[in-house]
Short mmCIF file of C-alpha atoms in Angstrom, two decimals:
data_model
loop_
_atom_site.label_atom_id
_atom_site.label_comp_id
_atom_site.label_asym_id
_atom_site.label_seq_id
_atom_site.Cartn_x
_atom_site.Cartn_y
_atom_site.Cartn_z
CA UNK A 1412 137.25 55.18 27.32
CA UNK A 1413 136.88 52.04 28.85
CA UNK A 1414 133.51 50.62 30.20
CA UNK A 1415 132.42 48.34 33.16
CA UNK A 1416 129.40 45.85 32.62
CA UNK A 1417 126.62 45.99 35.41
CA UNK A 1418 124.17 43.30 35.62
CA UNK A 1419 121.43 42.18 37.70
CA UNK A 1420 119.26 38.92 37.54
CA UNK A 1421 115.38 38.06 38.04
CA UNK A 1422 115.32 34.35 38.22
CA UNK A 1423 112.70 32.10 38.26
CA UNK A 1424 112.34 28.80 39.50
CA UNK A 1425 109.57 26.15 39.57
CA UNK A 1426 108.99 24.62 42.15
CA UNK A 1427 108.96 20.91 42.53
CA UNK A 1428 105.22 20.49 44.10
CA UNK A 1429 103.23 17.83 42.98
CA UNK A 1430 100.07 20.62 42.53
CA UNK A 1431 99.84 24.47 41.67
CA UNK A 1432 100.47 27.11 44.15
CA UNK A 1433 96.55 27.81 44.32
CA UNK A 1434 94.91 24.44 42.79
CA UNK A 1435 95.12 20.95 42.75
CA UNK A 1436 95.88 20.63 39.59
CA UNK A 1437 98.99 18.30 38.13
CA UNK A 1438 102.72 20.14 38.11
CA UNK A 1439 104.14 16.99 35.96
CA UNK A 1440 105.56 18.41 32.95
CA UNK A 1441 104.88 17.54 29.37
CA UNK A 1442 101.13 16.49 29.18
CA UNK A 1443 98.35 17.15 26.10
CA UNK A 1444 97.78 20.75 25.86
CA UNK A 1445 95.24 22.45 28.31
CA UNK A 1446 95.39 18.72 30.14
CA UNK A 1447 96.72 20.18 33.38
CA UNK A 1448 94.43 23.20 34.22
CA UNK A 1449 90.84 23.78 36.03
CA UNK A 1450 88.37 26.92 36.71
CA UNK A 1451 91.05 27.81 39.45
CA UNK A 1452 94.19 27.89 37.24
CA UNK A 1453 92.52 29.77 34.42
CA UNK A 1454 90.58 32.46 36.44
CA UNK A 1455 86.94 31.52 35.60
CA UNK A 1456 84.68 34.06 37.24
CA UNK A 1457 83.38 33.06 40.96
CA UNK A 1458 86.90 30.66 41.54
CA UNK A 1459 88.84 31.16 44.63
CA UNK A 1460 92.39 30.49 44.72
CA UNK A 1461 93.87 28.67 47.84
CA UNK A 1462 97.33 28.92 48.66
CA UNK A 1463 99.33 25.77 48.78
CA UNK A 1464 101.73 25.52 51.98
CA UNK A 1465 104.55 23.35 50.58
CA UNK A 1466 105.05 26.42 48.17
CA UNK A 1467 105.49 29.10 51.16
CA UNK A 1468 107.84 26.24 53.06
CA UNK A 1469 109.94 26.08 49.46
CA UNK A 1470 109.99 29.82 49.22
CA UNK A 1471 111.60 29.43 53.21
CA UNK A 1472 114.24 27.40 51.87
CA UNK A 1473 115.03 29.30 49.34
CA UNK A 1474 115.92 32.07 51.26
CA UNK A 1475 117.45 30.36 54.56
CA UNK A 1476 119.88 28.74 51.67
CA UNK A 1477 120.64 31.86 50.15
CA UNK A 1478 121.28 33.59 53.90
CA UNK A 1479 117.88 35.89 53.53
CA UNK A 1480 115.51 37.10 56.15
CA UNK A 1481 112.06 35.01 55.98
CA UNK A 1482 109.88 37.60 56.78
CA UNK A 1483 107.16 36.79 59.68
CA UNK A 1484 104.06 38.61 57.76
CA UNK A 1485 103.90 38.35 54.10
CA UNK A 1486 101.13 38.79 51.68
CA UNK A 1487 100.24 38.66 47.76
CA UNK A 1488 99.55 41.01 45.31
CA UNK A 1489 97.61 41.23 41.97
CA UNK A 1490 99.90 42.09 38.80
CA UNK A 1491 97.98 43.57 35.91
CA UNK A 1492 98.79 43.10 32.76
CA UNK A 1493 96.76 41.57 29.84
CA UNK A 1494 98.45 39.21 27.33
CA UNK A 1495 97.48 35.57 25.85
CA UNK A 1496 99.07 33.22 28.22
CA UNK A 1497 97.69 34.94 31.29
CA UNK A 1498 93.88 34.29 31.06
CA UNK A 1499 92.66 35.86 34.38
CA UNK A 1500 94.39 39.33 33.26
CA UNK A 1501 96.47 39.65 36.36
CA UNK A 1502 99.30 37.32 37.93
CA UNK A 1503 99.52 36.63 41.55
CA UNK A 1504 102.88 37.60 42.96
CA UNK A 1505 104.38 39.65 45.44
CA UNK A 1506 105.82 43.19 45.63
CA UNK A 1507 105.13 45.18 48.99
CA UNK A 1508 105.61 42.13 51.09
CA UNK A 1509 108.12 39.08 50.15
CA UNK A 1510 108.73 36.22 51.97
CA UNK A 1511 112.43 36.80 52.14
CA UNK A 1512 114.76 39.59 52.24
CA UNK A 1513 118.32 40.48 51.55
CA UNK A 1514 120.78 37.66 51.07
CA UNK A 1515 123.35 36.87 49.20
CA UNK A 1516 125.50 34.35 46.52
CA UNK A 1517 128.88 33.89 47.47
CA UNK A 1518 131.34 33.87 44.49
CA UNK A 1519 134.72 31.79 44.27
CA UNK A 1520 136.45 35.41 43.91
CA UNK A 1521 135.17 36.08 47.58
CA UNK A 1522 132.44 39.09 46.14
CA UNK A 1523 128.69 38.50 47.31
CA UNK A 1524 126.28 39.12 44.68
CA UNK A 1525 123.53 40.71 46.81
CA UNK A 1526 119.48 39.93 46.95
CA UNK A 1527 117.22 41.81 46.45
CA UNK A 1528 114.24 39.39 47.62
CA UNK A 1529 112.74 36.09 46.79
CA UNK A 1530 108.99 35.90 46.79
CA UNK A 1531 106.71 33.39 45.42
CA UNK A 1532 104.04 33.89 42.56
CA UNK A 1533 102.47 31.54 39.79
CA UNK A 1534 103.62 30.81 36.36
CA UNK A 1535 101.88 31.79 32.94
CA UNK A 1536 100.50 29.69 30.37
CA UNK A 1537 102.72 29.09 27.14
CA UNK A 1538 102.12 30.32 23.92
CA UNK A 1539 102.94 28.20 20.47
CA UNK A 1540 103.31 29.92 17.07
CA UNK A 1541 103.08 28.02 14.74
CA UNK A 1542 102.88 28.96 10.52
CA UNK A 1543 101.23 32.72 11.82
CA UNK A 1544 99.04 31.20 13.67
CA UNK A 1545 98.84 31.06 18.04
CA UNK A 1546 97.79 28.67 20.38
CA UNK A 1547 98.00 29.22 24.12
CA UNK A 1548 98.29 26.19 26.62
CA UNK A 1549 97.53 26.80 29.95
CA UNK A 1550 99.40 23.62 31.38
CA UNK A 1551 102.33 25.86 33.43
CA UNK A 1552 99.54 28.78 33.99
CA UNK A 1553 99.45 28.62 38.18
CA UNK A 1554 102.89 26.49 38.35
CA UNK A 1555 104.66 27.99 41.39
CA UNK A 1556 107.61 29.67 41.23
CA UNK A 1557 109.94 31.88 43.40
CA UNK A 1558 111.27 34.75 41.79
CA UNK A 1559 114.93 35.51 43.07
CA UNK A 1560 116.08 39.20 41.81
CA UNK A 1561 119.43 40.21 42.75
CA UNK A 1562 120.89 43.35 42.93
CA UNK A 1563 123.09 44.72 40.41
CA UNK A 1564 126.14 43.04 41.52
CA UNK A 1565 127.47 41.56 38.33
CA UNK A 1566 130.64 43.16 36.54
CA UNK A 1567 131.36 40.30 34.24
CA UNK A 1568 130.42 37.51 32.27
CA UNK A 1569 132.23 34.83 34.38
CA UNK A 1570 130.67 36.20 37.69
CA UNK A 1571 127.29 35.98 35.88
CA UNK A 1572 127.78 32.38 34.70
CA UNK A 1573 128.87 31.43 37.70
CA UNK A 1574 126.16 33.08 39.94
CA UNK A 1575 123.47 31.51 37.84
CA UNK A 1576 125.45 27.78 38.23
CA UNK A 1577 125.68 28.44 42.17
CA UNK A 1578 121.82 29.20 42.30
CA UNK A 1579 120.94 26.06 40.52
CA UNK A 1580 122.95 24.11 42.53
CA UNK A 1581 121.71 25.73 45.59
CA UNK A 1582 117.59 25.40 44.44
CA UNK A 1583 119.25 21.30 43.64
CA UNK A 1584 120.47 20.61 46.85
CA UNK A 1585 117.82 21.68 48.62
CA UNK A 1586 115.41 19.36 46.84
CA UNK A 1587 112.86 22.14 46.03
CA UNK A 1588 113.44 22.19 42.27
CA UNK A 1589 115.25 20.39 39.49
CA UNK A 1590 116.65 23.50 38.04
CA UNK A 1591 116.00 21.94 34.25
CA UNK A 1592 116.91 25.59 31.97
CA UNK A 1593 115.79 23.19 28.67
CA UNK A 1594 112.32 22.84 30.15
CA UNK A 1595 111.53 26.16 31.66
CA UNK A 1596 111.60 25.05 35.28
CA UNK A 1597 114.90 27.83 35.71
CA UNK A 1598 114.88 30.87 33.58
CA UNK A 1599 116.74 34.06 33.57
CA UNK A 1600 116.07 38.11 33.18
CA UNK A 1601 119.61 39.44 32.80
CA UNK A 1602 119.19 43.94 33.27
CA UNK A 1603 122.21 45.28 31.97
CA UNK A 1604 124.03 48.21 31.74
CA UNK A 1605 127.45 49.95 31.38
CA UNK A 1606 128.96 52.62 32.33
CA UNK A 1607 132.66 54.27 32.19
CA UNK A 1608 135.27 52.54 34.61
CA UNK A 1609 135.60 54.33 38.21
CA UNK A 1610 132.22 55.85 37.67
CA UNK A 1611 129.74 54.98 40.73
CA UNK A 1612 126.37 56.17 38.74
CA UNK A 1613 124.22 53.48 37.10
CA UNK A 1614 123.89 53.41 33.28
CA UNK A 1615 120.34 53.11 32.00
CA UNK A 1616 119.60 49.58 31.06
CA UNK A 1617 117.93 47.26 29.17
CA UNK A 1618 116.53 43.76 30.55
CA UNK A 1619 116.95 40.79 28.30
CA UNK A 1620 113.73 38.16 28.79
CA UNK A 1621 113.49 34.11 29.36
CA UNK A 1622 116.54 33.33 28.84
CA UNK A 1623 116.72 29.27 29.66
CA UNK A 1624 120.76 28.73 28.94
CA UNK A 1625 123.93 29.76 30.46
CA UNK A 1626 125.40 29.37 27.14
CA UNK A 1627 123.04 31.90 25.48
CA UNK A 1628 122.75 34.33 28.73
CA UNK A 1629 126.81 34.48 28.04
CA UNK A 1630 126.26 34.98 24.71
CA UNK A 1631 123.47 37.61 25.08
CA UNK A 1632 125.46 39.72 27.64
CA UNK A 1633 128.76 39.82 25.32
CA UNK A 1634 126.58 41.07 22.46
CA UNK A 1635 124.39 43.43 24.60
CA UNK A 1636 127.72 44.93 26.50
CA UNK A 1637 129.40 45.53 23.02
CA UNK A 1638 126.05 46.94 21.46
CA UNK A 1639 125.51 49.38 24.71
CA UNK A 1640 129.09 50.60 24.54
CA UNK A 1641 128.98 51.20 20.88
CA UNK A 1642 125.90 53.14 21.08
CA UNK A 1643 127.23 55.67 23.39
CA UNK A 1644 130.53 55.89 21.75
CA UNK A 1645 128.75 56.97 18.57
CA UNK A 1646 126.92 59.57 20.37
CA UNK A 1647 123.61 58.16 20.86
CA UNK A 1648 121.80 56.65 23.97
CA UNK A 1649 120.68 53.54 25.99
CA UNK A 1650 116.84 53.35 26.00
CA UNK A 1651 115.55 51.42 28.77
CA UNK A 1652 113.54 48.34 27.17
CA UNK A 1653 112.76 44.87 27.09
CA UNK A 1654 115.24 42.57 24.82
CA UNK A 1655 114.66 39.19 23.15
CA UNK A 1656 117.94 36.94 22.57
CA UNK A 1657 117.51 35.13 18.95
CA UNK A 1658 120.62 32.61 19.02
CA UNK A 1659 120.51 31.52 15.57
CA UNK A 1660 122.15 35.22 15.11
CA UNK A 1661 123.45 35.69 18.02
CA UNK A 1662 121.46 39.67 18.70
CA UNK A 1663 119.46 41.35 20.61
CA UNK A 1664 116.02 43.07 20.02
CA UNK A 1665 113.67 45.26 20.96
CA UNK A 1666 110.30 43.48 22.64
CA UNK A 1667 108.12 46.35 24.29
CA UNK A 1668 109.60 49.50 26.38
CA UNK A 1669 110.54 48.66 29.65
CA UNK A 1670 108.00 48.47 32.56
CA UNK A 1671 108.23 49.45 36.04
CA UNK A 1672 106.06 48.71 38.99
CA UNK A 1673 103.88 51.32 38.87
CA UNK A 1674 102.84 50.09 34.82
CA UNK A 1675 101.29 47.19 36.65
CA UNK A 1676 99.10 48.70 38.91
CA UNK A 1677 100.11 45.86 41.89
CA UNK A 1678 97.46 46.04 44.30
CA UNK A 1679 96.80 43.34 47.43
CA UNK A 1680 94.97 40.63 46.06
CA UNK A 1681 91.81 40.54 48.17
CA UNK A 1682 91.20 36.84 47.60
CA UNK A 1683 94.09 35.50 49.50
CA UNK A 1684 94.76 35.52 53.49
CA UNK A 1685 98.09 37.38 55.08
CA UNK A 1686 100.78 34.52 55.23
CA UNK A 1687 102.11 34.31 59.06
CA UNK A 1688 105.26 32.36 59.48
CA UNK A 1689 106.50 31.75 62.79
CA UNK A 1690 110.18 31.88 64.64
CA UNK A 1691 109.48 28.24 65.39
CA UNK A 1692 107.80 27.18 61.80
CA UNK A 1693 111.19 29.10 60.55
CA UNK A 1694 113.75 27.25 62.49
CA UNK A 1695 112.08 24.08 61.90
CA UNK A 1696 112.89 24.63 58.15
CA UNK A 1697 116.31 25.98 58.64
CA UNK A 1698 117.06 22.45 60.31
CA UNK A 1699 115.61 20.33 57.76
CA UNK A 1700 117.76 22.07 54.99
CA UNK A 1701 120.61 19.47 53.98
CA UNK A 1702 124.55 20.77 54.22
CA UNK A 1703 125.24 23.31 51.17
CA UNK A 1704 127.65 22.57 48.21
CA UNK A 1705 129.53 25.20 49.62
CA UNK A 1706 129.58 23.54 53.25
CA UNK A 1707 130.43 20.17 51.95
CA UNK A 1708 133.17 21.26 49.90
CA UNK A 1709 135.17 22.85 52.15
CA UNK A 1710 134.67 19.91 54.41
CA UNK A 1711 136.31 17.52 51.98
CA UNK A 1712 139.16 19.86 51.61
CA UNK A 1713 139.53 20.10 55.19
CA UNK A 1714 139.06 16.55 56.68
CA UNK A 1715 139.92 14.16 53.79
CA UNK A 1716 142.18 16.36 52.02
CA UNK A 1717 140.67 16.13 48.83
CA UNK A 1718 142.26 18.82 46.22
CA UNK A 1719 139.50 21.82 45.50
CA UNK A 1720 139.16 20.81 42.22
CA UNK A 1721 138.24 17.36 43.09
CA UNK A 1722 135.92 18.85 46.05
CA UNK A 1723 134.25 20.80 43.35
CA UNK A 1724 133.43 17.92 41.30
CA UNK A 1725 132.22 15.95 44.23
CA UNK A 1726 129.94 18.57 44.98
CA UNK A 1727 128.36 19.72 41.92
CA UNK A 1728 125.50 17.32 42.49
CA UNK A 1729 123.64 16.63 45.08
CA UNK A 1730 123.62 12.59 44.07
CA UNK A 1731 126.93 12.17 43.56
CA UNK A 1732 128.30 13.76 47.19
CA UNK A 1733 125.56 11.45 48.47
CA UNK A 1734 127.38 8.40 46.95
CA UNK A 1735 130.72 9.62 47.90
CA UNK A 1736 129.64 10.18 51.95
CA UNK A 1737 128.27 6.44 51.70
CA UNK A 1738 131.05 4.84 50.04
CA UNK A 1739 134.12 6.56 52.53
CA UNK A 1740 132.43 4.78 55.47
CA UNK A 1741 134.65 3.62 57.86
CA UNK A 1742 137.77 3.98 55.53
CA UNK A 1743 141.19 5.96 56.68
CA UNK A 1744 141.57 7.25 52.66
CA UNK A 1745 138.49 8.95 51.58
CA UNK A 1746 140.33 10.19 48.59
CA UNK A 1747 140.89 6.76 47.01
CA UNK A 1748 136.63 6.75 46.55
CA UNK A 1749 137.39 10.31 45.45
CA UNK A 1750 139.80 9.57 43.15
CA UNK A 1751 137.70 6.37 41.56
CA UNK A 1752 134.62 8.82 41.31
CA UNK A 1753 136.36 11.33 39.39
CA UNK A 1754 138.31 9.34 36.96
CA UNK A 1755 136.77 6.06 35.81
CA UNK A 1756 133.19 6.52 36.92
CA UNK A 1757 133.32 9.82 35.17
CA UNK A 1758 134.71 8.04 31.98
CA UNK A 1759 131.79 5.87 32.57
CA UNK A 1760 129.08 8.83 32.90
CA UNK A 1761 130.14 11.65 30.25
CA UNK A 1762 127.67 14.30 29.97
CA UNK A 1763 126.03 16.17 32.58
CA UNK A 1764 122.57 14.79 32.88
CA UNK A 1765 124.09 11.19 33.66
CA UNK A 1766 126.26 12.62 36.44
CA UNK A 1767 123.63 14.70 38.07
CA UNK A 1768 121.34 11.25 37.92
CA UNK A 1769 124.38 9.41 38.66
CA UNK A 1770 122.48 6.41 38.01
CA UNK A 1771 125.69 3.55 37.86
CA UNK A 1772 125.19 -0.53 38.46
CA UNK A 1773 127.74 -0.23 41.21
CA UNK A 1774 126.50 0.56 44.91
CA UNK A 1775 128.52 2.71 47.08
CA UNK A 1776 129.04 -0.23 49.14
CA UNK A 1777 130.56 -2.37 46.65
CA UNK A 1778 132.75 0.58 46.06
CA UNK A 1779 133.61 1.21 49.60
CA UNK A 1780 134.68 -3.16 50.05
CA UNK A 1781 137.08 -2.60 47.16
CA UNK A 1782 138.60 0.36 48.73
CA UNK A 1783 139.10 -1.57 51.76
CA UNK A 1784 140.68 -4.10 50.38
CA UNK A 1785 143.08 -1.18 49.16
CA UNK A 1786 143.42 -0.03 52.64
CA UNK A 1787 144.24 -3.66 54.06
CA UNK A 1788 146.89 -4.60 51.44
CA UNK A 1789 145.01 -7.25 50.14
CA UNK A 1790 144.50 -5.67 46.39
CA UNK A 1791 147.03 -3.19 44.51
CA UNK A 1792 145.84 -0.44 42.74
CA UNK A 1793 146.05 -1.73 39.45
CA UNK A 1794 144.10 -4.68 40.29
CA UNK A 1795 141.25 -2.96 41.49
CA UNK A 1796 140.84 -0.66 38.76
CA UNK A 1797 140.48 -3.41 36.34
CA UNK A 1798 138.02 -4.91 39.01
CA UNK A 1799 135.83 -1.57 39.14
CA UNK A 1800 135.93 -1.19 35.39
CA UNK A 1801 134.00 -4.84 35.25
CA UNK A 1802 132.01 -4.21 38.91
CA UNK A 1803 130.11 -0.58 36.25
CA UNK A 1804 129.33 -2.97 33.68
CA UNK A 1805 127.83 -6.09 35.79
CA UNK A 1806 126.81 -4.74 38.97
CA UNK A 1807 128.34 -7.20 40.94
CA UNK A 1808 130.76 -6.78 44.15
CA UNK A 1809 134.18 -6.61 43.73
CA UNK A 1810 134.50 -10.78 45.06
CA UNK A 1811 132.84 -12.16 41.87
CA UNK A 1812 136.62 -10.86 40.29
CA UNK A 1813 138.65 -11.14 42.83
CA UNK A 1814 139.59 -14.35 43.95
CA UNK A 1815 141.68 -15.48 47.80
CA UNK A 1816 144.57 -16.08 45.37
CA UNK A 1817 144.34 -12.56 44.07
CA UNK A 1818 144.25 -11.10 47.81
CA UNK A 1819 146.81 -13.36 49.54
CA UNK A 1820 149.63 -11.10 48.46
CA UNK A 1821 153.36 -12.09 46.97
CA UNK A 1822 156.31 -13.31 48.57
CA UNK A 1823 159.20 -10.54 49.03
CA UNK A 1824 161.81 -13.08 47.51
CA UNK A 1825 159.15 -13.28 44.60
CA UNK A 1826 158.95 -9.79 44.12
CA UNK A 1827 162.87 -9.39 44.38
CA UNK A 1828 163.26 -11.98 41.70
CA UNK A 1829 160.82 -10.05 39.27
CA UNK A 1830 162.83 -6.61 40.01
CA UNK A 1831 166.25 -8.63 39.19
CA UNK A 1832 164.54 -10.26 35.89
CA UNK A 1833 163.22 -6.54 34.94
CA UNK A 1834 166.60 -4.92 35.27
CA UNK A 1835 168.25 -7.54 33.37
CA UNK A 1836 165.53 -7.27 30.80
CA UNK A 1837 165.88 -3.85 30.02
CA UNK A 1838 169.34 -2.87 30.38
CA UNK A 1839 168.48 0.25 28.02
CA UNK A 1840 166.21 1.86 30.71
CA UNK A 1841 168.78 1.10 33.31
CA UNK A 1842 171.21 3.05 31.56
CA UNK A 1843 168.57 5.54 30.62
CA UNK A 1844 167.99 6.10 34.39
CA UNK A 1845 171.25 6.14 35.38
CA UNK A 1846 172.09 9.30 32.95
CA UNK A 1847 169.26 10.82 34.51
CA UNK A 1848 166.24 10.15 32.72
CA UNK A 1849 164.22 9.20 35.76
CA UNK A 1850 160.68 8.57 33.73
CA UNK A 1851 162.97 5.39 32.36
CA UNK A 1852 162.36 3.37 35.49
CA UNK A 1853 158.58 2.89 34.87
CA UNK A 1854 159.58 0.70 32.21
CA UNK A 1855 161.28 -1.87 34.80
CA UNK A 1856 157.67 -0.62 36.84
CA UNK A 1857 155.83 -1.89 34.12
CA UNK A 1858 157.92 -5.19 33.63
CA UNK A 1859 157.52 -6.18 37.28
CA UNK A 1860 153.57 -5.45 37.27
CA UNK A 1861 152.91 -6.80 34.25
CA UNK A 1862 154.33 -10.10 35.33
CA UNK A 1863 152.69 -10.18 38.99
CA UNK A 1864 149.78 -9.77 37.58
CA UNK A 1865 149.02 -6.04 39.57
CA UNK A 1866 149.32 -7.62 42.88
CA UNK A 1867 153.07 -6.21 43.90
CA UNK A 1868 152.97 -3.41 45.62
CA UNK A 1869 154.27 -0.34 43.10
CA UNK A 1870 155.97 1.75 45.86
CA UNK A 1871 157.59 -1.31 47.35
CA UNK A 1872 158.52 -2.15 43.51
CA UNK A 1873 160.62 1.17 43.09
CA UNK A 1874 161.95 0.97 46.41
CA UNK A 1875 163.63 -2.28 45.19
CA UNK A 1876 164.66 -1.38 41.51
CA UNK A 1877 166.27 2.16 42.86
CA UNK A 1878 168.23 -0.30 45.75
CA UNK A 1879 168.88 -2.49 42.79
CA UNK A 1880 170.47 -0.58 40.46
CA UNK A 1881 172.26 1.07 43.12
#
């Protein structure tokens, strides 16, 4: 029998405040233990919390980006459990009444992985082992988050992987979070299940915890998928529970049953005011919000017919689309900037921190005056990648390397002469291309370039080889 995955997520995301959703304590990151926290943050008896309003305007975005329903009443709840990191016993989220509803994640497949819901709530403390001892720090305890849960929409590991990528770069462009998995500020709760192909009933599943990696979430949902189907297959059954993923071995196991809402005991937390958002204070928000990854690429496809690949690239990060929408000012061939970006900028920038940062010497404007002097005739190709390569290392415009010699162009006869001396040069390629072997005329390419220096103009150059040799 074969077997379908189903999978849901519960994602969390930190958002980028500069204080806790109800103190006015620090959100930096890092920090001495316990450096970061107050009576607020920790629950010391007689506190009140106060509800920051950059973290219900973040929530907003969050779901106007994700095509949700910002609800116009909204309120918070108490969550009761009782475990180290959480020192006041409960956790103030939502349940009965999130600030959005509904939306959804577009895939590149054309499915919509449905929401659920965003709402807002804090973060817990973090808890250290170390040598069988515990220590608790309290430094995330009240960091706000927004909790997006999906439905179960999922029925493989690519969509998964790539709903998880689109969210982070969704949360990035909107400037609300920086999305960092390797220091908590996006983490994942994958619920999975399986059940036989063609079958429209849910299997019962397990939810796998914190998991801050698309590499290990991948790697957790192959092993859990294969470990649910062999279970069945061998007669026995799925019990619904929580999961830890320990990547040094590449398994699951068992944390604690599974909880549901009820187990909590969510009641309206009677400390905190109703939240009342307005049709105006929503619109407001929804017109601040910057154009979507998945706006802007289709844009480049469409107006400066840029390849989707290359669109993709553009637009993974939010910096580098920036750069790109600067430096194609006023030019007719937005995909020469395109096509510098992607291939020697990227040499330049090779793992995915520097291109998200995409912190390089060279402004967009000193990019977008080489480019023009592309468009004008004034430099060849060739020419002007050497000139970039130097313009990443220095910093310096494109002007400091290229002198009026360099942009005052050849002489046709010139040009002709070099074709003639490349052709009688090479008499091997000629023959070579004349039997058919058309790759044997960049040789006589390469002669003619070589020798002007990168200033003739290649497609001129084969025009007069091909004429040449008849």
């Amino acid at each position: 029998m074969k077997y379908e995955l189903v999978a849901g997520f519960e994602t969390h995301i930190e958002l980028g405040t500069d204080t806790k959703i109800f103190c006015s304590c620090s959100t930096e990151f890092g920090g001495e233990p316990n450096s970061h926290c107050c009576p607020v943050c920790i629950g010391l008896p007689g506190t009140l919390p106060k509800l920051n309003k950059k973290v219900v305007e973040y929530g907003i975005k969050a779901g106007l980006a994700t095509n949700g329903t910002i609800a116009n009443i909204s309120k918070m709840d108490r969550k009761n459990y009782c475990y180290p990191d959480l020192s006041k016993a409960y956790q103030i989220s939502q349940l009965y009444m999130p600030l959005s509803i509904g939306g959804y994640i577009q895939l590149s497949n054309g499915r919509k992985i449905r929401l659920h819901h965003i709402h807002i709530e804090e973060d817990a403390g973090k808890l250290i082992h170390n040598h069988g001892d515990t220590y608790v720090d309290y430094n995330r305890g009240g960091v706000p988050l927004i909790e997006i849960v999906s439905e179960p929409d999922i029925r493989s590991i690519d969509e998964a992987r790539e709903y998880v990528e689109k969210l982070q770069q969704v949360m990035r462009y909107i400037g609300i979070s920086d999305c960092r998995m390797q220091e908590g500020s996006m983490r994942c709760d994958v619920n999975i299940s399986v059940r036989p192909v063609g079958s429209e009933k849910l299997g019962t599943r397990t939810e796998i915890k914190n998991m801050n990696s698309i590499s290990f979430i991948t790697k957790a949902m192959e092993y859990e998928f294969e470990r649910q189907v062999d279970l069945i297959e061998s007669g026995g059954k799925v019990v619904q529970e929580t999961l830890r993923y320990d990547d040094a071995t590449n398994t699951t196991s068992s944390m604690r049953s599974k909880e549901d809402a009820h187990d909590y005991r969510y009641f309206r937390d009677p400390d905190l005011v109703t939240i009342h958002v307005t049709h105006e204070e929503i619109e407001e928000i929804r017109q601040s919000l910057p154009e979507l990854p998945h706006q802007k690429c289709q844009r480049y496809m469409e107006e400066y017919d840029i390849p989707e690949k290359d669109a993709s690239l553009l637009t993974k990060y939010r910096n580098i689309s920036e750069y790109f929408d600067k430096a194609i000012e006023g030019l007719k061939k937005p995909k020469t900037v395109s096509n510098f970006i992607i291939g020697q900028i990227f040499r330049v920038l090779q793992t995915e921190e520097e291109k998200e940062a995409f912190d390089i010497p060279t402004t967009p404007e000193q990019l977008n005056q080489l480019c023009s002097l592309i468009e004008e005739g004034k430099v060849q190709n060739n020419l002007a990648k050497t000139t970039l390569d130097k313009m990443l290392e220095s910093g310096k415009p494109c002007t400091e390397y290229i002198s009026e010699e360099d942009m005052a162009g050849l002489d046709d006869s010139f040009v002709e002469n070099l074709c003639r001396q490349a052709i009688e040069s090479n008499p091997k390629a000629v023959e070579q291309y004349k039997s058919g072997k058309d790759k044997a005329i960049m040789a006589l390419m390469g002669f003619v370039m070589k020798n002007s220096k990168g200033k003739a103009n290649a497609q001129d150059v084969l025009e007069k080889i091909k004429a040449m040799i008849g």
